[in-house]
Structures are given as structure tokens and as C-alpha cells.
Coordinates of C-alpha atoms in Angstrom, one line a residue:
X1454 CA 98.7 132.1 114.0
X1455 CA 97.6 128.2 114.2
X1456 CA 94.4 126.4 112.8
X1457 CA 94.2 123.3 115.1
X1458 CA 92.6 120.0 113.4
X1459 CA 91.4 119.8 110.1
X1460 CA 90.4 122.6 107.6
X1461 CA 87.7 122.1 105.0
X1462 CA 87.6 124.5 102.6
X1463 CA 84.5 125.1 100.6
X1464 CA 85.0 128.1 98.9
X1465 CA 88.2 130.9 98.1
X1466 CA 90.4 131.1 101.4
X1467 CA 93.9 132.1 101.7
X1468 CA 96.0 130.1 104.5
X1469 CA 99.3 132.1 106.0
X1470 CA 99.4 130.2 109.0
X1471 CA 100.0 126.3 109.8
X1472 CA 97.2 124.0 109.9
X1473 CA 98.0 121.3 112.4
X1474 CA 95.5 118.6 111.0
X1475 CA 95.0 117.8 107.0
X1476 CA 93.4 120.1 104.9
X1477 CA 90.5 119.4 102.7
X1478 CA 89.6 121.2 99.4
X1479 CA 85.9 120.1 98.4
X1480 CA 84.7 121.0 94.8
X1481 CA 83.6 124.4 94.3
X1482 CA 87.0 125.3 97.2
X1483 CA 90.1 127.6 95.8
X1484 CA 93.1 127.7 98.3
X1485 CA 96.0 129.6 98.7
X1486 CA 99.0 128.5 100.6
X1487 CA 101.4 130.6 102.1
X1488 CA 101.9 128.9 105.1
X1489 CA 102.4 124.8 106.8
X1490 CA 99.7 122.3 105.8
X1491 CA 100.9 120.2 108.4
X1492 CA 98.9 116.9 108.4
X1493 CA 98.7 117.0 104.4
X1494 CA 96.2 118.3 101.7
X1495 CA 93.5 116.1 99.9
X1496 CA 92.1 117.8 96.8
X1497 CA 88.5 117.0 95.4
X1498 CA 87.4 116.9 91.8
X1499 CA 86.1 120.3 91.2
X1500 CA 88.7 121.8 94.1
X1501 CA 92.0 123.9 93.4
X1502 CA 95.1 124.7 95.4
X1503 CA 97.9 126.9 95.1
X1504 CA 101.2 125.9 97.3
X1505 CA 103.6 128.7 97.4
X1506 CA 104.5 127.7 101.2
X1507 CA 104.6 123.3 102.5
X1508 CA 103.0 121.0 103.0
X1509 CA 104.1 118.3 105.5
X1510 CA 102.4 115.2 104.1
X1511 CA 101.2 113.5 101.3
X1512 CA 98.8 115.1 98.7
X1513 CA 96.2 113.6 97.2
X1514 CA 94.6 114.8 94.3
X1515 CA 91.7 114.8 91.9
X1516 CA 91.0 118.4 91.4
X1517 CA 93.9 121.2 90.1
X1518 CA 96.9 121.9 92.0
X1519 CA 99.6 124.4 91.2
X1520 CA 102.9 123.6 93.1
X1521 CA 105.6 126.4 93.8
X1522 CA 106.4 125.3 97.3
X1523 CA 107.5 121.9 98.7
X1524 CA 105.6 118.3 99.5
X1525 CA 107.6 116.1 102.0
X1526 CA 105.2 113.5 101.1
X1527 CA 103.6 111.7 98.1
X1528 CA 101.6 112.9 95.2
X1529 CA 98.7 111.2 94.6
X1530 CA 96.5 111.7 91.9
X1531 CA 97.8 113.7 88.3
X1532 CA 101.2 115.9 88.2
X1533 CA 100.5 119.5 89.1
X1534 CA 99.7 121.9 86.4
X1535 CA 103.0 123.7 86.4
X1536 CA 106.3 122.6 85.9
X1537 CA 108.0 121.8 89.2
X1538 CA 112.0 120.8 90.3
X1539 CA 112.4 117.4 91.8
X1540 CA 113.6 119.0 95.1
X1541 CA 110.0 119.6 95.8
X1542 CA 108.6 116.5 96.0
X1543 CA 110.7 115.1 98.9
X1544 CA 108.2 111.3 97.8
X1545 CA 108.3 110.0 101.5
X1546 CA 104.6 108.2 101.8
X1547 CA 103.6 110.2 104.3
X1548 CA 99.6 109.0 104.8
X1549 CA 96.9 111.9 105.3
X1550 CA 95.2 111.0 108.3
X1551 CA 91.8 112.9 107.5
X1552 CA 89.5 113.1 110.6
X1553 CA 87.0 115.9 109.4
X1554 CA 87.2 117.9 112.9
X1555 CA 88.6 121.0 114.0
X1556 CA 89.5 122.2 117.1
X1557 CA 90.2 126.0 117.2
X1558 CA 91.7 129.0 115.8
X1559 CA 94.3 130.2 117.9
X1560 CA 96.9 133.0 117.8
X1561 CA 99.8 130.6 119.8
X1562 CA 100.1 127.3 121.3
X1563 CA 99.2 128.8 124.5
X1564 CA 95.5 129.1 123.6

């Protein structure tokens, strides 16, 4: 399954899918990431995420994040809470390219 453009979240969601554009935790938003945040994640004050699965560019953060998974970008903003291995934070500056639209949800590419 594929979320095409960006994704704001606003309140608890769990993503097991890849987003195609960035995602965008506003204050008050809890995600959970199993899946590919393909055009990066941008983290509000007030916002948390949890990354078990990638994310493909930079994040940017001002809110709480808990990394297990892997960022081939940047971090920007504080460490994460938890203690995480240098292999996953690749630290290519890989820009977030926020638009604030979405397209669809889809099931495959051929929707």
C-alpha cells in the first residue's frame, strides 16, 4: 500500500506503508513507523514519532522522536530520545521538500 504526496498527521496514526511525499507531525500528532517515509519527516513542537522502519530523507525536529530504524538523511533539531548506532544515521543532507498536498491513497502504483 502507497500514500501519494504528503501526510500530515494531527493525531495517533500508525504508517506500514511508504509515503511518497514528506511527512508532517503537527503538535498534538503521535506516529508510528513501520514502513518508508520517502520524502522525509518534519516533526513539530508538541509532535512525536516512532521510526522502527526508514525514512529516506532528512528529519527535522522540534518535537520527540524515538529512532530504531534508519535516516539516510540529516537530523535536524535535538538527538533522539533513545540511544541509537551510528549506522542509522546515514548524515547525507537530504532537504525535505514539504509541499502540504496529497494526492491519494492507493493500494499499487497502478492506481
Amino acid at each position: 500500500m502507497q500514500h501519494k504526496g504528503d501526510l500530515i498527521v494531527d493525531g495517533p496514526m500508525v504508517v506500514r506503508m511508504q509515503v511518497t511525499g514528506t511527512t508532517h507531525v503537527r503538535s498534538g500528532g503521535e506516529l508510528t513507523v513501520h514502513g518508508q517515509l520517502s520524502g522525509g519527516l518534519i516533526i513539530d513542537a508538541g509532535g512525536r514519532a516512532n521510526v522502527h522502519g526508514q525514512v529516506s530523507r532528512n528529519v527535522i525536529h522540534g518535537g520527540a522522536l524515538l529512532l530504531f530504524g534508519q535516516v539516510s538523511g540529516c537530523l535536524r533539531g535535538g538527538p533522539p530520545e533513545n540511544a541509537v548506532r551510528i549506522e542509522q544515521i546515514v548524515g547525507v543532507d537530504l532537504p525535505v521538500p514539504f509541499t502540504g498536498t496529497t494526492i491519494s491513497w492507493s493500494t499499487d502504483d497502478r492506481n
